[in-house]
Coordinates of C-alpha atoms in Angstrom, one line a residue:
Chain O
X1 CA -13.5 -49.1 -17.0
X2 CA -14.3 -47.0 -20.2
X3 CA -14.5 -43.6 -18.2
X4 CA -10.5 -44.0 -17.7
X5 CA -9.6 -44.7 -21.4
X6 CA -9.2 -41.7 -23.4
X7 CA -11.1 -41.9 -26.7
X8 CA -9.2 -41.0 -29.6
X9 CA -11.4 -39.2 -31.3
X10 CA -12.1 -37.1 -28.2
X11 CA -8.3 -36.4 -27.9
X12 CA -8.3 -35.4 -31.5
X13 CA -10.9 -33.0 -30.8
X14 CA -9.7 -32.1 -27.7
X15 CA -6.1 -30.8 -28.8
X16 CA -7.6 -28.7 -32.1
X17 CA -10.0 -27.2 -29.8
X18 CA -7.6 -26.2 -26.8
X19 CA -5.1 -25.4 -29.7
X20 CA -7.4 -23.1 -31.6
X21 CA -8.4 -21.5 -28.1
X22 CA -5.1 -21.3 -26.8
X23 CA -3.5 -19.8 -29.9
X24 CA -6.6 -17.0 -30.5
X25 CA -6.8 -16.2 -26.9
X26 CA -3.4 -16.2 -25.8
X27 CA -1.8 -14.1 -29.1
X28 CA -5.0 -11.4 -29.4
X29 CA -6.8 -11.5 -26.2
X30 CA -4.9 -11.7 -23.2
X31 CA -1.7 -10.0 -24.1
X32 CA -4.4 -6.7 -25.1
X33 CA -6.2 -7.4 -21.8
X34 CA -2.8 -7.5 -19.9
X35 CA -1.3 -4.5 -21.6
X36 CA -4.5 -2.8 -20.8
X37 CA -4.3 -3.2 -17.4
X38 CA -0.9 -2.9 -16.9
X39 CA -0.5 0.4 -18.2
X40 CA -3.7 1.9 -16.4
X41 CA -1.3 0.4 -13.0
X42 CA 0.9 2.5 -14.1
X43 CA -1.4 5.5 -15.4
X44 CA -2.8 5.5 -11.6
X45 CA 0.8 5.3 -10.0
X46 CA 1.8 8.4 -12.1
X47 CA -1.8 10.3 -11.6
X48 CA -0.9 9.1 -8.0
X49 CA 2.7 10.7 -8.2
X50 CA 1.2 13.6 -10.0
X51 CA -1.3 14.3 -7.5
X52 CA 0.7 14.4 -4.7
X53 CA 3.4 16.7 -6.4
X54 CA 0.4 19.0 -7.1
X55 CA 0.0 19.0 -3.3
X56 CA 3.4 19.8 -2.5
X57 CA 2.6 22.7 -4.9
X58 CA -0.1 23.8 -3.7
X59 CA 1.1 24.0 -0.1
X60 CA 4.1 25.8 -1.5
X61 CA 2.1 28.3 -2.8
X62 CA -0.5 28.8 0.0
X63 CA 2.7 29.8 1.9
X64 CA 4.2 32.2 -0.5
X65 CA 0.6 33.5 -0.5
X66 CA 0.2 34.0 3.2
X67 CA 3.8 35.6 3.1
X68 CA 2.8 38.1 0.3
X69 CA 0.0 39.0 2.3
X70 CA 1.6 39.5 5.5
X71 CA 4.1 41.8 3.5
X72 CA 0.9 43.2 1.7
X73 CA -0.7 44.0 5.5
X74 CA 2.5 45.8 6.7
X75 CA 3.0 47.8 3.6
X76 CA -0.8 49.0 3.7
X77 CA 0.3 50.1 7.7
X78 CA 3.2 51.9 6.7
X79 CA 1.7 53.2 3.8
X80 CA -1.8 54.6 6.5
X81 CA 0.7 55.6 8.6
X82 CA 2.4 58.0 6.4
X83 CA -0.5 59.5 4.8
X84 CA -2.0 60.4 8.2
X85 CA 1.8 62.1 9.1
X86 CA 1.2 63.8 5.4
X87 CA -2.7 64.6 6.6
X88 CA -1.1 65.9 10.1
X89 CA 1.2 67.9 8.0
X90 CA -1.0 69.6 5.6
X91 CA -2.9 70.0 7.8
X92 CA -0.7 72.0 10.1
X93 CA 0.3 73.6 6.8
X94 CA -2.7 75.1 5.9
X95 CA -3.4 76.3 9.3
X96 CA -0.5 78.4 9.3
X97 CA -1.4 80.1 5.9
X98 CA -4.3 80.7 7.0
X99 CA -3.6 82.3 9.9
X100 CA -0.9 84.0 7.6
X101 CA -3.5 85.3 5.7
X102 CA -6.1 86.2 8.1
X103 CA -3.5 88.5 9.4
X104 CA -2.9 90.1 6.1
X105 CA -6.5 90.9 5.3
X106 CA -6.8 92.2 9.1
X107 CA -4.2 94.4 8.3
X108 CA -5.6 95.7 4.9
X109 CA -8.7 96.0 6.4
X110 CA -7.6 98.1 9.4
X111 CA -5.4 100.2 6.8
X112 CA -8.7 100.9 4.7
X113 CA -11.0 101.4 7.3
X114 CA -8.2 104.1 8.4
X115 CA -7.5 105.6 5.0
X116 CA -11.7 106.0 4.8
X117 CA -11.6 107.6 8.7
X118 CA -9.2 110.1 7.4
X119 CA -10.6 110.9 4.2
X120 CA -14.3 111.5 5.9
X121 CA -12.6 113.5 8.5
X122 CA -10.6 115.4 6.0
X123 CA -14.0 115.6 4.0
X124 CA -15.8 116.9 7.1
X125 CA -13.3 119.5 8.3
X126 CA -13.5 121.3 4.4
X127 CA -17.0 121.1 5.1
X128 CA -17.2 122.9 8.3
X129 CA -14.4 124.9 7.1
X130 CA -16.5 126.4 4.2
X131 CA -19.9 126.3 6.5
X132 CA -17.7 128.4 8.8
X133 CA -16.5 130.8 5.7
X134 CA -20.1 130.7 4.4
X135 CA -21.5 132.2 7.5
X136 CA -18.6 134.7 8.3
X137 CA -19.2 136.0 4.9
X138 CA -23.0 136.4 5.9
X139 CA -22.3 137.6 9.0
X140 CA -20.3 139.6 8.2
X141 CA -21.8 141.3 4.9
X142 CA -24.3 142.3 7.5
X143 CA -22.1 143.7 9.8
X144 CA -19.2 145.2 7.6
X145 CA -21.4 147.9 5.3
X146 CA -18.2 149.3 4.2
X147 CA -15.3 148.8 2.7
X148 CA -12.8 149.7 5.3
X149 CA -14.6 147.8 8.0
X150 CA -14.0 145.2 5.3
X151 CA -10.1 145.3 4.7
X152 CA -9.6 145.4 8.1
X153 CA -11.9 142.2 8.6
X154 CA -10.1 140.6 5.5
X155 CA -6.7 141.2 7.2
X156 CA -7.7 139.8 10.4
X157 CA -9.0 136.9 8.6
X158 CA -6.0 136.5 6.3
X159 CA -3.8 136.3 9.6
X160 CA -5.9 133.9 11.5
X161 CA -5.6 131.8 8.1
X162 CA -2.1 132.3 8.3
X163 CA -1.8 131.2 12.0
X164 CA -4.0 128.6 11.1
X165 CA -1.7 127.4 8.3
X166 CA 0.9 127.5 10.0
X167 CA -0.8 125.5 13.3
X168 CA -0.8 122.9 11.1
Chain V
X1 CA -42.0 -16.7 -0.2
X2 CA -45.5 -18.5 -0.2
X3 CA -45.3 -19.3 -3.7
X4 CA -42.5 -20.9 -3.4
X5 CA -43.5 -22.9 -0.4
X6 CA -46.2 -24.0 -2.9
X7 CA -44.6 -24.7 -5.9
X8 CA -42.2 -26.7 -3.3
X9 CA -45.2 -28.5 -2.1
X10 CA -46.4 -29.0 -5.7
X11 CA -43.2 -30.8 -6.5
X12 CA -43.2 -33.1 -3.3
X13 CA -47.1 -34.3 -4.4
X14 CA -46.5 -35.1 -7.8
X15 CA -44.3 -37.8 -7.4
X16 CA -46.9 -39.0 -5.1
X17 CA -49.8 -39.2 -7.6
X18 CA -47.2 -40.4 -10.1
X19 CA -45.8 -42.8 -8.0
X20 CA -48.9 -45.5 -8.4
X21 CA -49.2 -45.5 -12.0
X22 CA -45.7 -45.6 -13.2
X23 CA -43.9 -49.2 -13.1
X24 CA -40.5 -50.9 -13.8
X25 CA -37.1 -50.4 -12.3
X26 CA -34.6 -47.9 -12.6
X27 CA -31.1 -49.0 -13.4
X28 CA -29.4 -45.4 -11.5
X29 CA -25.8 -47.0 -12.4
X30 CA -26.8 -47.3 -15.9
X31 CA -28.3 -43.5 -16.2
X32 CA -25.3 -42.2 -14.0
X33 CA -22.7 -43.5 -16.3
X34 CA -24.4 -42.5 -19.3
X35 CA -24.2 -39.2 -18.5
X36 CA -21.1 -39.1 -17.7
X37 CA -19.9 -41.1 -20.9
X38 CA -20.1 -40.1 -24.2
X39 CA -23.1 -40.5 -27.0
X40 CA -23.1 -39.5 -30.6
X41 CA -26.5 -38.0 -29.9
X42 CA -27.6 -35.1 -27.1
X43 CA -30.3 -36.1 -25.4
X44 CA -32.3 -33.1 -24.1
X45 CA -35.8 -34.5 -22.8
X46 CA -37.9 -37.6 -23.0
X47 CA -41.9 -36.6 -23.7
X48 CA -44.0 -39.8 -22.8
X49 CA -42.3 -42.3 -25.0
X50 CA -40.5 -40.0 -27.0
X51 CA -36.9 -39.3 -26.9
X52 CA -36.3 -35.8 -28.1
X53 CA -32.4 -35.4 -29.2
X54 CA -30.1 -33.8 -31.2
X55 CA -28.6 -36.0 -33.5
X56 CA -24.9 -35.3 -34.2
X57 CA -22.7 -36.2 -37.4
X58 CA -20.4 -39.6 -36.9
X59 CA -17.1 -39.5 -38.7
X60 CA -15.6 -42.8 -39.3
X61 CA -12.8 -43.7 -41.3
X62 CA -13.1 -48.1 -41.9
X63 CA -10.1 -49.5 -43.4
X64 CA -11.9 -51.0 -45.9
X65 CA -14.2 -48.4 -47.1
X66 CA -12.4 -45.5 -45.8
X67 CA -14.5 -42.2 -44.8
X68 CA -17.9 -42.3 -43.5
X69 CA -19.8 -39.4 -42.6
X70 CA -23.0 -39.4 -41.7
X71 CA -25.8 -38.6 -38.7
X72 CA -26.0 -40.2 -35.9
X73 CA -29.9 -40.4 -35.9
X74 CA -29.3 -43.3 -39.2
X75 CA -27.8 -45.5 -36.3
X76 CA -30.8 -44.7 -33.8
X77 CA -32.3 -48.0 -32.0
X78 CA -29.6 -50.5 -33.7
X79 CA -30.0 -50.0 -37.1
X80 CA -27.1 -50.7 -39.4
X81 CA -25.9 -48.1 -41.8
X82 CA -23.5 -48.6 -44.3
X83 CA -21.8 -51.5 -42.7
X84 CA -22.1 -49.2 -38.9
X85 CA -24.1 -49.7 -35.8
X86 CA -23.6 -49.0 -32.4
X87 CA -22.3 -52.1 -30.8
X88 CA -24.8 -53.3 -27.9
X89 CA -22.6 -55.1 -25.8
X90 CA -19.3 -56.6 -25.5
X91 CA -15.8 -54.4 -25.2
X92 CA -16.9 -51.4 -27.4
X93 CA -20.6 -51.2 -26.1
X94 CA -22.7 -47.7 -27.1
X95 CA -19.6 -47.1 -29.9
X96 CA -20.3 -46.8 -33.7
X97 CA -18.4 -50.7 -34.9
X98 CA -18.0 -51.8 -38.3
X99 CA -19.4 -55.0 -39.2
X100 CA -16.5 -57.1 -41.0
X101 CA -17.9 -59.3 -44.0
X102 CA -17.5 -62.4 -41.4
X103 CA -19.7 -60.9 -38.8
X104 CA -17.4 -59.6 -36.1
X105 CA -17.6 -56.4 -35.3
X106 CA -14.7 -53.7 -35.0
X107 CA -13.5 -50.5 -34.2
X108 CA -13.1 -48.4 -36.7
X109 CA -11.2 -44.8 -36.5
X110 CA -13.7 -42.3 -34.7
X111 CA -13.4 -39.1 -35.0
X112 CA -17.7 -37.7 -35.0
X113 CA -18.9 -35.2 -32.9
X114 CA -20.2 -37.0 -30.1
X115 CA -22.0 -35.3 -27.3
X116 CA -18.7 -34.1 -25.0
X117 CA -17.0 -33.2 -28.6
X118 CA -20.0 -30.8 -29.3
X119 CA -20.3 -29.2 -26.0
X120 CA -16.0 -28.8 -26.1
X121 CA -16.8 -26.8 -29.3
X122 CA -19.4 -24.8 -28.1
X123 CA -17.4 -24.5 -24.7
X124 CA -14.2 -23.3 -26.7
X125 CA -16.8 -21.1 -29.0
X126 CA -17.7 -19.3 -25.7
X127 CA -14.4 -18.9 -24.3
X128 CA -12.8 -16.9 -26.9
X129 CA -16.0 -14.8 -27.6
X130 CA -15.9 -14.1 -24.0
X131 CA -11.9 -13.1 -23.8
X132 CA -11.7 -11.5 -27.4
X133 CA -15.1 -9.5 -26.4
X134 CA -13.3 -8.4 -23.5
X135 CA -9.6 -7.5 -25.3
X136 CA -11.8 -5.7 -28.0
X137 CA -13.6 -3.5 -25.4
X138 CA -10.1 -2.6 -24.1
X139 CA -8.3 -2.3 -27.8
X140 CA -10.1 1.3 -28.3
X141 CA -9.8 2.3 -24.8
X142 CA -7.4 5.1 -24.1
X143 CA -5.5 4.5 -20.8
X144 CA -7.1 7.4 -18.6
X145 CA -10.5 6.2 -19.3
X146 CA -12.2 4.7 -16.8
X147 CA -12.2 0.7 -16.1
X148 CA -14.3 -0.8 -18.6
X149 CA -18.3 -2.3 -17.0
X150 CA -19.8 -4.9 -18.0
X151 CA -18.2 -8.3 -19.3
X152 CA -15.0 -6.9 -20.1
X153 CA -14.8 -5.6 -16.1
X154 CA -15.9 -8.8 -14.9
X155 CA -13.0 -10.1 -17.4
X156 CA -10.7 -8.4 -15.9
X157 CA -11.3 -8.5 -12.1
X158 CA -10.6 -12.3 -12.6
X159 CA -7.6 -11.5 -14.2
X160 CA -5.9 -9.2 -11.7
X161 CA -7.2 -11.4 -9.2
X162 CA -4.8 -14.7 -11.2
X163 CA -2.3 -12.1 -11.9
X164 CA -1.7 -10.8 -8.7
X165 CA -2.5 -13.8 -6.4
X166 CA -1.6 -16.9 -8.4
X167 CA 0.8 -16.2 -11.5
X168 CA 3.1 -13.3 -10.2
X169 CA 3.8 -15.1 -6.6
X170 CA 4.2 -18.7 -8.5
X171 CA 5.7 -18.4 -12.2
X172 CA 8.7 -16.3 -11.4
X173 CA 10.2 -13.6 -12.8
X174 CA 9.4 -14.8 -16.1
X175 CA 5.5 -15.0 -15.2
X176 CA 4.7 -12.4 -18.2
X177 CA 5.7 -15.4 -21.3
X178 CA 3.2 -17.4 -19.3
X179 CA 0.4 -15.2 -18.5
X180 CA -1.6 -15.6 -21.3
X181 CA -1.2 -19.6 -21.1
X182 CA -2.3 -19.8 -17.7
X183 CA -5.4 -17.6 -18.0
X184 CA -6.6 -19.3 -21.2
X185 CA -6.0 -22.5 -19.5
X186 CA -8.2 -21.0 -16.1
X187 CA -10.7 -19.7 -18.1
X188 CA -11.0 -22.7 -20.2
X189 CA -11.4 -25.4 -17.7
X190 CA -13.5 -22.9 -15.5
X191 CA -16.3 -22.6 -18.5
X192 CA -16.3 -26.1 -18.8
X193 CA -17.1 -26.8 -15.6
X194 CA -19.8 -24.1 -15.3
X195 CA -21.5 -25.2 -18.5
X196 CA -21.0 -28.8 -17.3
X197 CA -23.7 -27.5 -13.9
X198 CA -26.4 -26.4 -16.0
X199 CA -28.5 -29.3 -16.2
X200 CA -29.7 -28.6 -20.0
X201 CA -28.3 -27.9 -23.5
X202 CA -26.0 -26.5 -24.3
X203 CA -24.8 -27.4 -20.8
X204 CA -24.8 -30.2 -19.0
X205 CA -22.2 -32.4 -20.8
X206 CA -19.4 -33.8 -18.8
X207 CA -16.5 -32.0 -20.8
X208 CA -14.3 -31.4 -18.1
X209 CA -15.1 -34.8 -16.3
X210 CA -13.5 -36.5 -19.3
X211 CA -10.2 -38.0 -19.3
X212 CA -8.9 -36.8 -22.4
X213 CA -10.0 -33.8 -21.9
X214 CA -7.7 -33.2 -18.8
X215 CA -5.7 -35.3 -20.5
X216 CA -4.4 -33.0 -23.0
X217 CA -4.8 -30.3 -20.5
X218 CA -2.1 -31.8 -18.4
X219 CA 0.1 -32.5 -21.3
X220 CA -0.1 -29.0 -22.4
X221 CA 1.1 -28.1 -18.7
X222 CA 3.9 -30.5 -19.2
X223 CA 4.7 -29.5 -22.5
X224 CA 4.8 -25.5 -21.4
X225 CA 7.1 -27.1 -18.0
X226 CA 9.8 -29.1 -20.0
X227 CA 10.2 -26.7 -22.9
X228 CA 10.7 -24.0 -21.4
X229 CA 12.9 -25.4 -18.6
X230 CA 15.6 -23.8 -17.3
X231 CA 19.2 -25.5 -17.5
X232 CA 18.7 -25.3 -13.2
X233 CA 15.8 -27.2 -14.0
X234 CA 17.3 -29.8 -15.8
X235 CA 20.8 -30.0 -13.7
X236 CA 18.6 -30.1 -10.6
X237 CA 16.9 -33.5 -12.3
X238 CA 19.7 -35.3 -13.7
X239 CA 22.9 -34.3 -11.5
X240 CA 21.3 -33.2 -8.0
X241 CA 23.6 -31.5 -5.7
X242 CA 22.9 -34.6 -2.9
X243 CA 25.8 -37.4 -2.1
X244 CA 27.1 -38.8 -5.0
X245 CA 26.0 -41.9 -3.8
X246 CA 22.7 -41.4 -4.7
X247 CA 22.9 -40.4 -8.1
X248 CA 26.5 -42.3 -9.1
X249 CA 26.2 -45.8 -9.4
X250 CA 22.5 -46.6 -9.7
X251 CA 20.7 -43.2 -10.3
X252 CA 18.2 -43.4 -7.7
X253 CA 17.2 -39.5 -7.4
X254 CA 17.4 -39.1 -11.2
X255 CA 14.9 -41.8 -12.0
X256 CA 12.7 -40.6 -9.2
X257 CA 12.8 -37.2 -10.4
X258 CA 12.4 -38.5 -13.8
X259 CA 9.4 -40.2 -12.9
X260 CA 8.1 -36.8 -11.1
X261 CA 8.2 -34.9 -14.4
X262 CA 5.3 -37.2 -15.4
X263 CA 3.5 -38.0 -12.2
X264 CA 3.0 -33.8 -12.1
X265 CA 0.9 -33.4 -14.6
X266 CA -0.3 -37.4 -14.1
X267 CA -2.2 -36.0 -10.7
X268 CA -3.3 -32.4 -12.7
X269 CA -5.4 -34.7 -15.1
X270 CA -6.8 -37.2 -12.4
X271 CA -7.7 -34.0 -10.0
X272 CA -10.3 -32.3 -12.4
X273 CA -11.3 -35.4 -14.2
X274 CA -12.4 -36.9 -10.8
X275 CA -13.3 -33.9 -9.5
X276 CA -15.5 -33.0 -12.3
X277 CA -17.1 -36.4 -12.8
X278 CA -17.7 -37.2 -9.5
X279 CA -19.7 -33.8 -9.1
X280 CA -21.6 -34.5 -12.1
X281 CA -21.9 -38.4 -10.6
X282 CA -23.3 -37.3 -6.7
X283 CA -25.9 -34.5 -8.5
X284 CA -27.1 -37.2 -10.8
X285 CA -27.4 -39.8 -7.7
X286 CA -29.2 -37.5 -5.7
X287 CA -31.6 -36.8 -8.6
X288 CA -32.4 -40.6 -9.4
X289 CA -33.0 -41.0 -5.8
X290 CA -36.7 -39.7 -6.6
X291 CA -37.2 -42.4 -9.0
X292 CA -35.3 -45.3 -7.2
X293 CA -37.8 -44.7 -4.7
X294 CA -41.0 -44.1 -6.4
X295 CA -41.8 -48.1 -6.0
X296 CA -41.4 -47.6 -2.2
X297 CA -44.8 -45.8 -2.1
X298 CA -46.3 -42.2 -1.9
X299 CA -44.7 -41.1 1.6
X300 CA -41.3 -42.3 1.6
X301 CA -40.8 -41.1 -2.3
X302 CA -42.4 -37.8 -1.3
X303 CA -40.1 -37.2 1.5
X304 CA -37.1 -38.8 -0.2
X305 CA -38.0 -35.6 -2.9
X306 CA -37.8 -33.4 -0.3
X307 CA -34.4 -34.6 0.5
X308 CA -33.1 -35.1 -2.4
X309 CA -33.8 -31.6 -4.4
X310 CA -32.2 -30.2 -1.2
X311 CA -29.6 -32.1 -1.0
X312 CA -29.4 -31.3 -4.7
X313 CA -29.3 -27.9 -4.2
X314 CA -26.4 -27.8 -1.8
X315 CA -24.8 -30.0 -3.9
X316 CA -24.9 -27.4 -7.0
X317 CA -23.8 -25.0 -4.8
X318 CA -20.9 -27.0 -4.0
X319 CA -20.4 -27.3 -7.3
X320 CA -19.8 -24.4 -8.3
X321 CA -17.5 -23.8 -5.5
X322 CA -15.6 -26.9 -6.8
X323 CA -15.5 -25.4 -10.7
X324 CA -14.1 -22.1 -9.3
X325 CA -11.9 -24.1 -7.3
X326 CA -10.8 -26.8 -9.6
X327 CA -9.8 -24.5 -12.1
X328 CA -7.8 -22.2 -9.7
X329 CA -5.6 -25.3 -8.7
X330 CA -4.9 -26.8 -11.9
X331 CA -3.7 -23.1 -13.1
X332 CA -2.0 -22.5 -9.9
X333 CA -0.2 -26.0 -9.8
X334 CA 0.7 -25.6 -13.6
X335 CA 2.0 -22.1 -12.7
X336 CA 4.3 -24.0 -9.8
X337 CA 5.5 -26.3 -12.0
X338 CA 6.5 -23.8 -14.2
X339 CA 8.1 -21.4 -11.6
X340 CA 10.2 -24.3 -10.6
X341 CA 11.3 -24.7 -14.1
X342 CA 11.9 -21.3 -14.7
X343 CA 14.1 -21.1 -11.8
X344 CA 17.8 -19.9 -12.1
X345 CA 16.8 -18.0 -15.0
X346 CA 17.4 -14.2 -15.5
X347 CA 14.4 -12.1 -16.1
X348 CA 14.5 -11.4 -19.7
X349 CA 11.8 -9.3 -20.3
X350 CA 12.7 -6.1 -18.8
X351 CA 9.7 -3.8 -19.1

């Protein structure tokens, strides 16, 4: 049957065009084809490797960052904790000097208020004292005419001075 | 969907009206091995009484007169030109003979472009734009970019699927030296069975149905098994570890083992070829069953349509199972035969 005998022209034909395919294809298409895939395989395997590395990493540092802020919360304690023993202490400080102080200005003012008492009451008794002299001296240059009546007035009133004087 | 139950209906009544008018028998072994023979011209359509083809060159070399080259439409309906015609009858019938000075008629060498030669060209034409398409889109790529789209993705998806599946679990440890032979060889047998489904040109020619076409496919196989052999491979066929009975006096294994170097790629050819032409043989059938019964009247042809463009249907769909398939097996079995060869061999490519 003629559909089981090869033609030789057909075979001719056959062998330069599965030859010219073969060698095109097989030396600049496939092997560029193959490469290509291969090597993005092996790009994903290393992304793959890469991204689970960055993972790791990234765990790894979410705990270093939990631990810095655990040591972050207790430093801020200690640290509120002191400065409200510094507060307390200050505090207390500058209650004492003030009550230091008020003291101090009590005692100035008591010591002015008695300086002034004294100097008014010194002030008053030379008042009264020369009020007092003032109306002898009238009262009595209406009742000492003379001059003898006099001395013997400005005796009595020199020793009364003198007693007074020495009263004091 | 109602157009299409119309145009359906359209197709079942026109054999109907055509079915009075039209006379003559139909000779369906005649049209079915035409096809799937060769011609030196491509026949795309007949319109009334005209035959519209392609006429394609015929290279002869005569003894006598040496090359001939010339178009095959000179030889149309019998003529004879420059001592050619296409013979008739008798052992070389439908081939360009050479008419000797005493009347008898001979072969001379043929090497034209006949119909299955031009659609191998083309076919071959397609397959490498196809494949060096794809390697181009990938030459420029840089490796973290993402996978390519288009023909160069679909290129590739079929080639991790062989790589993975087929040529890694089957050639050995040496499957990368045979890679890039067992794809071309997929993807060039797998073409030539899809263009061989679509019923018009450039398809539709039986490429892969043809015996010398497998035919040098299978000695390509068992050129790529016995070269590269291993000395395992050999040993195993000449000095078998077995009693030395059987291989001492009369070498019994060694000649049967012998033998099964050829009858390998022997059953590789005989698979696609039949496979491929009796595809192309059933679809054809099915298709002249319309005609075969036009002279039964209206009703039986009209219903005999129906059947037939379904059953035509199904069996395109089959087909194109069967090309897939086809081509798979002859690249898987060429990639045993060479992973039995390979075997004892130390992996030399170390990558």
């Amino acid at each position: 049957m003629g559909l089981l005998q090869p033609e030789t022209g057909l075979l001719i034909w056959m062998v330069i065009a599965f030859g010219v395919v073969f060698i095109v294809v097989a030396k600049f298409g496939f092997p560029v084809i193959l490469r290509a895939i291969e090597s993005r395989k092996k790009f994903i395997d290393s992304s793959l490797d890469a991204a689970h590395a960055a993972e790791k990493q990234v765990a790894e540092t979410g705990e270093k960052v939990r631990q810095l802020l655990t040591e972050a919360e207790q430093q801020r304690a200690q640290m509120l904790k002191e400065v409200a023993e510094t507060r307390e202490q200050l505090l207390q400080a500058a209650r004492k000097a003030a009550d230091v102080e008020g003291e101090r200005l009590m005692t100035e003012a008591r010591n002015r208020a008695e300086a002034e008492r004294q100097a008014i009451l010194r002030d008053a008794r030379q008042q009264v004292a020369l009020l007092a002299i003032a109306v002898s001296e009238k009262m009595l240059r209406a009742q000492l005419p003379d001059s003898a009546a006099q001395t013997l007035l400005d005796g009595r009133l020199i020793d009364e001075l003198q007693n007074q004087t020495n009263k004091k | 969907m109602k157009r299409l139950i119309t145009l359906l209906l359209l197709v079942v009544c026109l054999p109907i009206f055509a079915a009075g008018s039209e006379g003559g028998e139909i000779d369906t072994k005649e049209i079915v091995l035409e096809h799937l023979g060769d011609s030196y011209e491509w026949h795309i359509t007949t319109v009334g009484d005209h035959h519209i083809s392609i006429p394609l060159p015929v290279i002869v070399h005569s003894k006598t007169s040496g090359w001939h080259c010339f178009s095959s439409s000179r030889l149309h309906g019998g003529t004879e030109f420059e001592g050619f015609r296409l013979a008739e009858d008798g052992e070389y019938a439908g081939k360009v003979v050479e008419i000797q000075a005493d009347g008898s008629e001979t072969r001379p060498f043929d090497i034209s472009i006949t119909k299955t030669v031009a659609a191998l060209l083309i076919n071959s034409i397609i397959v490498i734009a196809l494949v060096m398409g794809a390697a181009r889109a990938y030459r420029r790529r840089k490796v973290d970019a993402e996978a390519p789209r288009g023909l160069a993705g679909l290129i590739e998806m079929v080639v991790d699927y062989l790589l993975d599946d087929l040529i890694k679990p089957c050639a050995g440890p040496n499957y990368r030296r045979f890679a890039p032979y067992l794809l071309t060889v997929f993807f060039f047998i797998l073409l030539n069975n899809l263009m061989g489904l679509i019923p018009f040109f450039p398809g539709g020619a039986n490429v892969s149905g043809n015996i010398a076409v497998t035919f040098v496919l299978a000695l390509a196989t068992f050129l790529m098994v016995n070269l590269f052999g291993s000395k395992h491979y050999w040993k195993d066929i000449f000095w078998p570890e077995l009693p030395i009975l059987l291989k001492a006096p009369v070498p019994i294994i060694p000649v049967i083992e012998l033998v099964g170097i050829f009858t390998k790629p022997f059953a590789l050819m005989i698979r696609l070829f039949a496979n491929m032409m009796a595809g192309h043989a059933v679809i054809l059938s099915l298709t002249c069953v319309i005609f075969v019964t036009a002279s039964l009247g209206p009703v039986i042809n009209g219903s005999m349509t129906v059947v037939s463009v379904a059953f035509s249907i199904f069996m395109n769909c089959l087909e194109l199972l069967v090309a897939f398939l086809q081509a798979y097996v002859f690249t898987m079995l060429s990639a045993v035969f060479i992973g039995l060869a390979q075997e004892g061999k130390q992996e030399t490519e170390q990558e």
